[in-house]
Coordinates of C-alpha atoms in Angstrom, one line a residue:
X1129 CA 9.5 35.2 51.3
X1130 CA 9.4 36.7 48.0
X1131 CA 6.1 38.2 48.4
X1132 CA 6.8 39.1 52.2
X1133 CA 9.8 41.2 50.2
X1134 CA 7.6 42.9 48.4
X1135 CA 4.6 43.7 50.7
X1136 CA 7.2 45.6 53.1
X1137 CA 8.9 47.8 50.7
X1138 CA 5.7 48.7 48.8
X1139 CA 4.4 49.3 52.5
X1140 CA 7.1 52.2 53.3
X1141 CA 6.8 53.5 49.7
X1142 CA 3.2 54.2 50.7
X1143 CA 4.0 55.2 53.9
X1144 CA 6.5 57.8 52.3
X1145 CA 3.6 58.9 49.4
X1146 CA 1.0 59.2 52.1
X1147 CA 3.4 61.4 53.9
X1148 CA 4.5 63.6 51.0
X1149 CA 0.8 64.0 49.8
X1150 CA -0.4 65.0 53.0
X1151 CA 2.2 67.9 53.5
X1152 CA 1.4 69.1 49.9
X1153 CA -2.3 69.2 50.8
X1154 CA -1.4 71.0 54.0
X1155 CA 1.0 73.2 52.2
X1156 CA -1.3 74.0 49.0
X1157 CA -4.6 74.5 51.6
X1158 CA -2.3 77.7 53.3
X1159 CA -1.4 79.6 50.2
X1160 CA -5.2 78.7 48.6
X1161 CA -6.3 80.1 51.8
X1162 CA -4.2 82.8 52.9
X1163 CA -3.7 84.3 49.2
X1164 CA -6.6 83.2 46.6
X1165 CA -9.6 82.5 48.6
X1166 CA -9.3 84.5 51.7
X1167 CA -10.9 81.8 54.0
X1168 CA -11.0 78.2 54.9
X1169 CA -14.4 78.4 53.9
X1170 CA -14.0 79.5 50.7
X1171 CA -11.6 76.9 50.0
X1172 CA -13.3 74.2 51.4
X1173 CA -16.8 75.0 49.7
X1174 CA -14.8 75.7 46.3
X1175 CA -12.3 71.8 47.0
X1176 CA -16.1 70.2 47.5
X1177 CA -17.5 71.5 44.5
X1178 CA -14.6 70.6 42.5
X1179 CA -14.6 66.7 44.1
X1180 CA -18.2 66.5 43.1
X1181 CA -17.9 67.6 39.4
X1182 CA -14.8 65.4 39.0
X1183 CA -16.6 62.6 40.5
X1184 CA -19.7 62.8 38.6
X1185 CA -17.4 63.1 35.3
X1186 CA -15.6 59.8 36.3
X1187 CA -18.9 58.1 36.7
X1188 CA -20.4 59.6 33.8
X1189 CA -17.2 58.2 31.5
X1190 CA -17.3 55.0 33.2
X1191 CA -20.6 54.1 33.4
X1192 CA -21.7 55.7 29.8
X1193 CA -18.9 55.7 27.0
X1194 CA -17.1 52.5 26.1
X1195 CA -13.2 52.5 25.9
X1196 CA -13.3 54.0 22.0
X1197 CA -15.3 56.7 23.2
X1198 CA -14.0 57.9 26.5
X1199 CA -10.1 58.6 24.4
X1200 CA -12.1 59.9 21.9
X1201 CA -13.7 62.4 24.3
X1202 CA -10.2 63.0 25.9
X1203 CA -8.3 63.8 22.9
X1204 CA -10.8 66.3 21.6
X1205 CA -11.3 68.1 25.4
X1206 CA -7.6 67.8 25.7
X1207 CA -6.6 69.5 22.7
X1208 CA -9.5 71.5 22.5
X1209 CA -9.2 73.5 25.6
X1210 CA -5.4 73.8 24.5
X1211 CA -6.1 74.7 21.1
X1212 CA -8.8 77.7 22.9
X1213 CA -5.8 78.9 25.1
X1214 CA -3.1 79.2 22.3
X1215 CA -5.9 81.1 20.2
X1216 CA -6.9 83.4 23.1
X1217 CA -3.7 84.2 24.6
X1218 CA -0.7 85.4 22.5
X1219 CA 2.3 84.7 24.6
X1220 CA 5.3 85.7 23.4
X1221 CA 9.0 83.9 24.3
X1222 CA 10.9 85.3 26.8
X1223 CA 13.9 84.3 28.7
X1224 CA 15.4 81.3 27.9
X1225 CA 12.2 80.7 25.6
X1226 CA 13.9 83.5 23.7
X1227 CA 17.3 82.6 23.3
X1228 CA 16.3 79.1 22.5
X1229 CA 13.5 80.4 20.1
X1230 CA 16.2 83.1 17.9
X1231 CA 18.2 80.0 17.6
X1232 CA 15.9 78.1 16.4
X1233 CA 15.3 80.7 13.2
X1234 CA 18.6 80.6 12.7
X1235 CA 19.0 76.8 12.7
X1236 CA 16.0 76.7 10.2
X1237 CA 18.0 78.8 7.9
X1238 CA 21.1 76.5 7.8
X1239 CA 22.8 79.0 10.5
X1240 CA 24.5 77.0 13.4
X1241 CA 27.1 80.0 14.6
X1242 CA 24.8 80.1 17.5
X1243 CA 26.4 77.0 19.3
X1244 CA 29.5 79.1 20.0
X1245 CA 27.3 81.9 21.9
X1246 CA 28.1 82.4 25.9
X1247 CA 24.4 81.0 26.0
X1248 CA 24.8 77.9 24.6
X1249 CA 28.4 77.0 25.9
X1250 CA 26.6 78.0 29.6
X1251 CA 23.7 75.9 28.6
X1252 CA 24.6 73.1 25.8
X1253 CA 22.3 70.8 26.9
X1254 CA 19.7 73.4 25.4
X1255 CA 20.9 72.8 22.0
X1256 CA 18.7 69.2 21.8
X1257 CA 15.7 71.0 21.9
X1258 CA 16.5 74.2 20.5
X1259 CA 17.4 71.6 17.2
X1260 CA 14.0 70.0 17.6
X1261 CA 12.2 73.5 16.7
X1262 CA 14.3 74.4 14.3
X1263 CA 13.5 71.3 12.1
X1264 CA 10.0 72.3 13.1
X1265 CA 10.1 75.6 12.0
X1266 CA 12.0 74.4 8.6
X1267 CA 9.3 72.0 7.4
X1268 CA 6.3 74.0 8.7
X1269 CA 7.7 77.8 8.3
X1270 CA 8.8 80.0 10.4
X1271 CA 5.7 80.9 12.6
X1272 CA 5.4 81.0 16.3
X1273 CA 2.1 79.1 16.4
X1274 CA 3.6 76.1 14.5
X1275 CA 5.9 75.3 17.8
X1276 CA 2.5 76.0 20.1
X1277 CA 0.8 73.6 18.2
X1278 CA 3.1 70.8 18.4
X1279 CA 3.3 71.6 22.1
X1280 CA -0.7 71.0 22.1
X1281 CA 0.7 67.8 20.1
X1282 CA 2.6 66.5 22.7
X1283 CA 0.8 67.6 25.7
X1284 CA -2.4 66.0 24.7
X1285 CA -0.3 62.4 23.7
X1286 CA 1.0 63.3 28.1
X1287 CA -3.3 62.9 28.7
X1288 CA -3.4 59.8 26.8
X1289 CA -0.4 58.5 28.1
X1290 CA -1.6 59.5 31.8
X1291 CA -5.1 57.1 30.6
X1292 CA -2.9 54.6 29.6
X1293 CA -0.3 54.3 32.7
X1294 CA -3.1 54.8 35.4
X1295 CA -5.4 52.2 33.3
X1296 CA -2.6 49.6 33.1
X1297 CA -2.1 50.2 36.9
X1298 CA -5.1 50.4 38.7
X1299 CA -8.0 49.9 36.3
X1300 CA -9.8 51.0 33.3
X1301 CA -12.0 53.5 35.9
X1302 CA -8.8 55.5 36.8
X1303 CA -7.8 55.5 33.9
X1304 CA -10.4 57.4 32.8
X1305 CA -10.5 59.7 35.9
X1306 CA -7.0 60.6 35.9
X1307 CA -6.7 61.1 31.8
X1308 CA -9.5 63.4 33.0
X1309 CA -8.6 65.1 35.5
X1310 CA -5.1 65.6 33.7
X1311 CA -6.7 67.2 30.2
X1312 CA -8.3 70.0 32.3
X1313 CA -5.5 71.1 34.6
X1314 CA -5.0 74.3 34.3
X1315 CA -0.9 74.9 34.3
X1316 CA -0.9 72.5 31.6
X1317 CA -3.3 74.3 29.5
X1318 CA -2.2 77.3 30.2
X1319 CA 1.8 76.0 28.9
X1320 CA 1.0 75.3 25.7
X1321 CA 1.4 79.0 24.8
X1322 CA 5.3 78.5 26.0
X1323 CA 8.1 77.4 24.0
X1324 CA 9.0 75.5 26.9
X1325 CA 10.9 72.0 27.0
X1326 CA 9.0 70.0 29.4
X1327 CA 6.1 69.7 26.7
X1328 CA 8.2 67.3 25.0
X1329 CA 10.2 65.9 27.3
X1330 CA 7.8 64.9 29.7
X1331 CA 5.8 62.9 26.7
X1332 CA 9.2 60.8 26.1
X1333 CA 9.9 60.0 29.4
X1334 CA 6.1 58.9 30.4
X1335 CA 5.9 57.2 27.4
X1336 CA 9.3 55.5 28.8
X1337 CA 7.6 54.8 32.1
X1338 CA 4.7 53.6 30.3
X1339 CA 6.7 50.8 28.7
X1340 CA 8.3 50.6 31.9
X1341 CA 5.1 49.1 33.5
X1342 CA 4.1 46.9 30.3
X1343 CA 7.6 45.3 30.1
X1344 CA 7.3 44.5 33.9
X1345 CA 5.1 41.6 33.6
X1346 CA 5.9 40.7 30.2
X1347 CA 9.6 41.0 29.2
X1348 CA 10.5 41.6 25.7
X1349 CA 13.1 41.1 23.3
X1350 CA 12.8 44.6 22.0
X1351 CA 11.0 46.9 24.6
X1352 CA 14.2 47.7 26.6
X1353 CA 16.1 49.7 23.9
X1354 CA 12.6 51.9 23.6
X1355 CA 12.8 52.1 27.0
X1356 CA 16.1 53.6 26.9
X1357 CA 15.3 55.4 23.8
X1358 CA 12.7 57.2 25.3
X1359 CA 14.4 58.0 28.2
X1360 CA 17.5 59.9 25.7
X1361 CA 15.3 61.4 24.0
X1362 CA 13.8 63.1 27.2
X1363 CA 17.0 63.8 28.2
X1364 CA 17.5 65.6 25.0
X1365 CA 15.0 67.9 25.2
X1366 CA 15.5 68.5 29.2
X1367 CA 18.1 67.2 30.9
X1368 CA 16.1 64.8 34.0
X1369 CA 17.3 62.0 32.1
X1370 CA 18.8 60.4 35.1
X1371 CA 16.3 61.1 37.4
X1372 CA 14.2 58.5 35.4
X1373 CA 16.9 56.3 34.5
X1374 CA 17.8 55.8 38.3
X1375 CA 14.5 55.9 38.9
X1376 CA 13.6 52.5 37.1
X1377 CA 16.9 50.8 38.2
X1378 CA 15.6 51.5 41.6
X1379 CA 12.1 49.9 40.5
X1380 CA 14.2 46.8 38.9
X1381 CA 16.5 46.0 41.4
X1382 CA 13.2 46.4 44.2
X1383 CA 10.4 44.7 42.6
X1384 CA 12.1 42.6 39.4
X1385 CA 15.5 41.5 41.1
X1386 CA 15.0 41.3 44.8
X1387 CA 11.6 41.0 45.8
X1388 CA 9.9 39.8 42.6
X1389 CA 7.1 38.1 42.2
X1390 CA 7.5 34.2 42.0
X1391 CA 5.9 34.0 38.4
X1392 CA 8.4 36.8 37.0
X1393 CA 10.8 34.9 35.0
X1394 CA 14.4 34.6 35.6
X1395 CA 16.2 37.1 37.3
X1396 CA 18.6 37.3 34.4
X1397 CA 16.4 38.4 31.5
X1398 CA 15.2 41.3 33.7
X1399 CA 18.9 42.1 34.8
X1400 CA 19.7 41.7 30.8
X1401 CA 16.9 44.1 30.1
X1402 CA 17.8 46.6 32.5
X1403 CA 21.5 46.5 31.4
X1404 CA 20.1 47.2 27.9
X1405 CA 18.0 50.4 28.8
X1406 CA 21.2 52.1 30.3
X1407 CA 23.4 51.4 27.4
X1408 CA 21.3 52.3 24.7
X1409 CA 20.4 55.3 26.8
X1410 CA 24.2 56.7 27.1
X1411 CA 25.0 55.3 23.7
X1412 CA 22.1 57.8 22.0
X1413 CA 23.0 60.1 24.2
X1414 CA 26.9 60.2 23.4
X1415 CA 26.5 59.5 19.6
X1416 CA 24.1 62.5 19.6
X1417 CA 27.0 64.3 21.4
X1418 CA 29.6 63.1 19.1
X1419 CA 27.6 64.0 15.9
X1420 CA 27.1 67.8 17.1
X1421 CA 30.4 68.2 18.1
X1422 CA 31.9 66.4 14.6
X1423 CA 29.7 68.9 12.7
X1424 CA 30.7 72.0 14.3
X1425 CA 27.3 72.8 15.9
X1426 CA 28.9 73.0 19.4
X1427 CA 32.5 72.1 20.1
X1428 CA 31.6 70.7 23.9
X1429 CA 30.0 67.4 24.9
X1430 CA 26.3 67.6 25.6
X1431 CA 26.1 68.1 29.4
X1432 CA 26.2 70.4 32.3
X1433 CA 29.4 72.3 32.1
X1434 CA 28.5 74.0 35.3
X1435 CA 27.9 71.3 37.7
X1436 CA 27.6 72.9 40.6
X1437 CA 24.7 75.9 40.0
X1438 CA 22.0 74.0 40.7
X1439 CA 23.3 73.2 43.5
X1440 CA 24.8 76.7 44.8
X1441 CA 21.7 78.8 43.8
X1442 CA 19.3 75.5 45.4
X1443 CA 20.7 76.6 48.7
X1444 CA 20.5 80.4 48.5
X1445 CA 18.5 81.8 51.3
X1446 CA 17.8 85.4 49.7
X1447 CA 16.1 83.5 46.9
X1448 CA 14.5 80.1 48.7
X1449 CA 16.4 78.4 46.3
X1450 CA 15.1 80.0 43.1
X1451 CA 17.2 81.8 40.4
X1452 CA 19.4 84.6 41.6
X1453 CA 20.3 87.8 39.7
X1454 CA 22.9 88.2 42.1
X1455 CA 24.6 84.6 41.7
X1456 CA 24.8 84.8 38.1
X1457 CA 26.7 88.2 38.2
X1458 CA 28.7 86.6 41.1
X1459 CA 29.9 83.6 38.9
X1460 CA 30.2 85.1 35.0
X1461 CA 33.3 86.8 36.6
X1462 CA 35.0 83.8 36.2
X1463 CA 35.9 82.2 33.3
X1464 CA 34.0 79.1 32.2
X1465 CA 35.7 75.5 33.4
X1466 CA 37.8 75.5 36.4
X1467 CA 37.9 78.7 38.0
X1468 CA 33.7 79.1 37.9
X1469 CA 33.4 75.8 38.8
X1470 CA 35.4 76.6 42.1
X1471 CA 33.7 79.6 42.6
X1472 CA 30.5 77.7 42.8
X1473 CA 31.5 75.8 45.0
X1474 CA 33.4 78.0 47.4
X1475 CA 30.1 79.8 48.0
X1476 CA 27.8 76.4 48.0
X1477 CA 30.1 75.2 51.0
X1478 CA 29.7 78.6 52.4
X1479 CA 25.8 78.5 52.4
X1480 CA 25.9 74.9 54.1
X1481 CA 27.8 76.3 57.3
X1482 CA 25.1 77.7 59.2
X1483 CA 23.2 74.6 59.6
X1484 CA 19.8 75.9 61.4
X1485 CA 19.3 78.1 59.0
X1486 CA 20.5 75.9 56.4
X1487 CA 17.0 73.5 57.7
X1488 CA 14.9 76.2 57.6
X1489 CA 15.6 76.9 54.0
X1490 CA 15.0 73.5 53.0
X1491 CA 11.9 73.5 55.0
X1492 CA 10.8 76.7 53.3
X1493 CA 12.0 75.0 49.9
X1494 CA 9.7 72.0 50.1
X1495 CA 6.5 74.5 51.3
X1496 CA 7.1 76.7 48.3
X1497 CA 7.8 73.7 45.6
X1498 CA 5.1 72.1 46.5
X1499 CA 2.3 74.1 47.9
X1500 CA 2.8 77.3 46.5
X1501 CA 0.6 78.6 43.1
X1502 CA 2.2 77.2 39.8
X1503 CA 4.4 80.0 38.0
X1504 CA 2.7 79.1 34.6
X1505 CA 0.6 82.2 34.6
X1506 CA 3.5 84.3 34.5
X1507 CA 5.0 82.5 31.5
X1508 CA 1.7 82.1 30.0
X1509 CA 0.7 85.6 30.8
X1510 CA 4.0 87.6 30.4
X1511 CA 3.4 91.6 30.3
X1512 CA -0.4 90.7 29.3
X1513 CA -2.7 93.3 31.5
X1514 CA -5.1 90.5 32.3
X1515 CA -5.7 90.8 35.8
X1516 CA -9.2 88.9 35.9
X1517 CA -7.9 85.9 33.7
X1518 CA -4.8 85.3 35.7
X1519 CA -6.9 85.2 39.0
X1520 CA -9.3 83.0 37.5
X1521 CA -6.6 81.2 36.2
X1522 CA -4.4 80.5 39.6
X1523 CA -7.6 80.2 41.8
X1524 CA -8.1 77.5 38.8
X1525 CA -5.0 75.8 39.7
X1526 CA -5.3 75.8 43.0
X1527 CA -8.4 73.9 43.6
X1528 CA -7.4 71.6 40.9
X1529 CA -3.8 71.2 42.7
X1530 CA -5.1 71.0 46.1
X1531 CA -7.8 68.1 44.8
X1532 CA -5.1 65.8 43.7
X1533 CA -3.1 66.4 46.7
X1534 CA -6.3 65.4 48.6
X1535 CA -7.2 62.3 46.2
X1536 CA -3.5 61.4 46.5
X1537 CA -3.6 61.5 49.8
X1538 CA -6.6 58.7 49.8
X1539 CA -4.9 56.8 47.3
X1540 CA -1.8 56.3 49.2
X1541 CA -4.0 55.5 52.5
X1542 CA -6.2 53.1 50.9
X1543 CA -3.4 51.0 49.3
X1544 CA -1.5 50.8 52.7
X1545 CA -4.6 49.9 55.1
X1546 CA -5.9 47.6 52.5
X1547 CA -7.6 44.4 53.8
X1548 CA -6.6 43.1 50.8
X1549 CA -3.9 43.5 47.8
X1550 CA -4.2 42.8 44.0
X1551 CA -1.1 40.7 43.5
X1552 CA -1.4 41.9 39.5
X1553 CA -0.9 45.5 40.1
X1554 CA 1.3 45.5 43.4
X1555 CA 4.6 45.5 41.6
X1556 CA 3.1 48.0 39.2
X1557 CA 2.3 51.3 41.3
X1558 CA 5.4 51.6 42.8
X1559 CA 7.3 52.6 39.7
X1560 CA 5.0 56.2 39.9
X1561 CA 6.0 56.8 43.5
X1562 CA 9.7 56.1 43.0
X1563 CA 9.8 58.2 40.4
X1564 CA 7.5 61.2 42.2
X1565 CA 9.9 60.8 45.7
X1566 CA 13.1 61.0 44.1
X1567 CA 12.1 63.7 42.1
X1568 CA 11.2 65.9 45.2
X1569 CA 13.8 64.3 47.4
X1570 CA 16.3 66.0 44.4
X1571 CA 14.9 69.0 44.5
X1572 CA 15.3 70.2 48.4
X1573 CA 19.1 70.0 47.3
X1574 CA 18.9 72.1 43.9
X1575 CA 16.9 75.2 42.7
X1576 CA 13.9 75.6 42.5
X1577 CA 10.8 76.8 40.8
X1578 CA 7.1 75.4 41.1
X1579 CA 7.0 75.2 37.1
X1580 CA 9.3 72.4 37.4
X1581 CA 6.6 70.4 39.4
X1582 CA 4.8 70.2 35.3
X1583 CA 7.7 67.3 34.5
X1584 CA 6.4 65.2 37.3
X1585 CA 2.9 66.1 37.3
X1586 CA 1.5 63.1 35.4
X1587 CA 2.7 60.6 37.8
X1588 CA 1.2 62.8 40.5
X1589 CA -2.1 62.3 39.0
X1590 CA -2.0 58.9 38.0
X1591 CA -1.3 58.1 41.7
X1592 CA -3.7 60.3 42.6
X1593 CA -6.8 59.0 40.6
X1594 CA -6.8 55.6 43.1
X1595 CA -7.9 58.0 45.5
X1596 CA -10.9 59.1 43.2
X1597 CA -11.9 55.6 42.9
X1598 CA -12.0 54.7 46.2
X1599 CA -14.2 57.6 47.2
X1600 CA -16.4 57.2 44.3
X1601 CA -16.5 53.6 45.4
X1602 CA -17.3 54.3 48.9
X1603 CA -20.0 57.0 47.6
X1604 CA -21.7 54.0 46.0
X1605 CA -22.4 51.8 48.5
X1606 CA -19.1 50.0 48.5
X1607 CA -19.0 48.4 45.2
X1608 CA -16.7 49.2 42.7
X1609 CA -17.2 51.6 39.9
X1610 CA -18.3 49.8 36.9
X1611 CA -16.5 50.2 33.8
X1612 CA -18.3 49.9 30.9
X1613 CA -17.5 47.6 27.9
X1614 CA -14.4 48.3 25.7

């Protein structure tokens, strides 16, 4: 019964990922075509080309390098091609990056009067990371490319961790492909010159998931408050905590409390060990809270003191759901607590009323968060006259983007018309495509911007690199890749 349990649900999970794949390949194929190519043959000839380099790689680090070798040769093409991009293209902070950046000078120097600024009272749940560079920029000096570097840091320890999760999952050959695959996609490259969060972030809370997928199969006495740990400190560098937090209770509760496997141990220890991962989680999270609030860095609680902008600006039809000028000026004319708070959502309400067009939006929203170019140029490239660069770059993106759209695709496919299942992995999977789902079932609700598709891309291409496998095996005669010898 058990394993009837957990054939079904994994079956309308994959039903669900084949769905979303396919409308992300669909959506991604229009803007490549319509904007950056200029016809379906151009796109086409430039997705085949692509497929046949990537596929050749994968063969080529499969069938020639052991396992020593192939991380060796993604570590040094992962931070190699990040370390070019941070030496090639100076960006400067901006924005948010600014703000966050000045304070982080100031923290250096011993100076936390910023934590009473209308920024950070807006925003305290910036203050985690804007703490993180400054202790960076005290013990390495106060120089821009220090923070860059440590973002090259952490988004080459995402590649490994991508090898690692898709490895543990599906195979040693996936591994490989999607580690590869990851280190030279292009938004992530072209990040590492912004002093953005998600560099950081998204290491903590893969490296969460990864233990996530170890612990499955072999419980621990330990692993669960690393788990959680993980998961805070993700949540103190960007706040998606949650998103990952529900998303492996869901995983828990479908594949370790009701439709485990029959060898999984008893159902109390896993309930135990999920039980743990929340409370250290909100007990980090809190005591971090407590300790910057009992030292006069900030004198509110680390969290979202405006809990309904996401949601109000998410639903703005002017925008498609991205930022609004016009909403912030709308709500900074009321104070901060109550009165902005009912603002919000007096006009949130308002913008649900007209239900047809209220579908259309979210429509609209899904086609642009998902298919439409990555904004990392723009970031990456801010007031930088480099016209030929930044078309190389998205046209870069997009092929890359639209190939794992199209391998994910595959993936998904395979896995649900299988023949036959690999009971050791089976539970395993699923814990990416929770994870990937909920993420983009949140965001038709709240705003929007396709940079914030980089904090989910690694489980996109760890899913995604089954589908490489499966063509490669199909492309060579049926049998399976061979891995070579660890």
């Amino acid at each position: 019964m058990q394993g009837k349990l957990t054939t079904g649900v994994t079956r309308v999970l994959l039903a669900l990922g084949a769905a979303f794949f396919a409308w992300t390949a669909i959506q991604a194929w229009r803007n490549t075509t319509a904007q950056w190519t200029g016809s379906p043959g151009a796109t086409a000839g430039l997705l085949l080309l692509a497929a046949a380099v990537l596929l050749l790689l994968g063969f080529a680090v499969n069938r020639y390098l052991s396992r020593v070798q192939a991380v060796a040769v993604l570590v040094v093409l992962a931070a190699g091609v990040r370390l070019w991009w941070i030496a090639y293209v100076d960006t400067q902070p901006v924005s948010d990056f600014l703000d966050m950046y000045t304070a982080a000078r100031q923290a250096a120097r011993g100076d936390f009067s910023f934590g009473t600024s209308d920024y950070f009272t807006r925003w305290v749940y910036q203050l985690g990371f804007t703490l993180y560079e400054g202790f960076v920029l005290r013990l390495f000096g106060d120089h821009l490319l220090v923070l860059k570097l440590f973002n090259v840091i952490f988004n080459t320890g995402i590649v490994l961790l991508v090898y690692a999760i898709a490895a543990k999952v599906f195979g040693e050959w996936c591994g490989r492909a999607a580690g590869l695959s990851f280190a030279l996609y292009v938004p992530q490259i072209m990040m590492c010159s912004v002093l953005t969060n998600q560099h950081i972030s998204t290491f903590f809370f893969f490296l969460g998931a990864y233990l996530c997928v170890v612990e499955h199969n072999r419980p621990s006495a330990y692993r669960w408050a690393l788990i959680g740990g993980c998961f805070a400190l993700g949540n103190l560098m960007r706040p998606l905590g949650s998103v990952f937090v529900a998303g492996y209770l869901a995983f828990v509760v479908l594949y370790g409390l009701w439709a485990r496997r029959a060898d999984a141990g008893p159902v109390w220890r896993r309930l135990a060990a999920a039980v743990g991962v929340v409370a250290v989680y909100f007990a980090l999270l809190q005591s971090t809270s407590w300790a910057l609030q009992a030292t006069g860095v900030t004198p509110y609680p680390l969290s979202n003191p405006e809990p309904y902008w996401k949601f109000m600006v998410g639903v703005n039809p002017e925008t498609t759901g991205g930022w609004s000028q016009a909403d912030t000026d709308y709500v900074l004319q009321y104070p901060l607590g109550e009165a902005r708070d009912e603002a919000e959502r007096r006009l949130f309400l308002e913008r649900l009323e007209d239900k047809p067009a209220l579908a259309r939006l979210l429509l609209r929203k899904l086609e642009v968060m998902w298919g439409a170019e990555d904004s990392a140029f723009m970031w990456s490239l801010w007031q930088q006259d480099r016209p030929r660069l930044q078309r190389l770059a998205i046209q870069g993106e997009r092929v890359g983007y639209l190939l794992a759209a199209g391998f994910g695709f595959i993936a998904m496919a395979a896995r649900l018309f299988a023949r036959r299942r690999d009971p050791e992995d089976e539970s395993l999977f699923p814990l990416l495509l929770i994870l990937l789902l909920g993420y983009a079932a949140i965001h038709i609700a709240i705003e929007i911007q396709t940079r914030y598709r980089m904090d989910m891309m690694p489980g996109l291409f760890i899913l995604q690199s089954y589908g490489v496998y499966w063509l490669g095996a199909r492309l060579t005669g049926g049998h399976k890749p061979t891995n070579s010898t660890p």
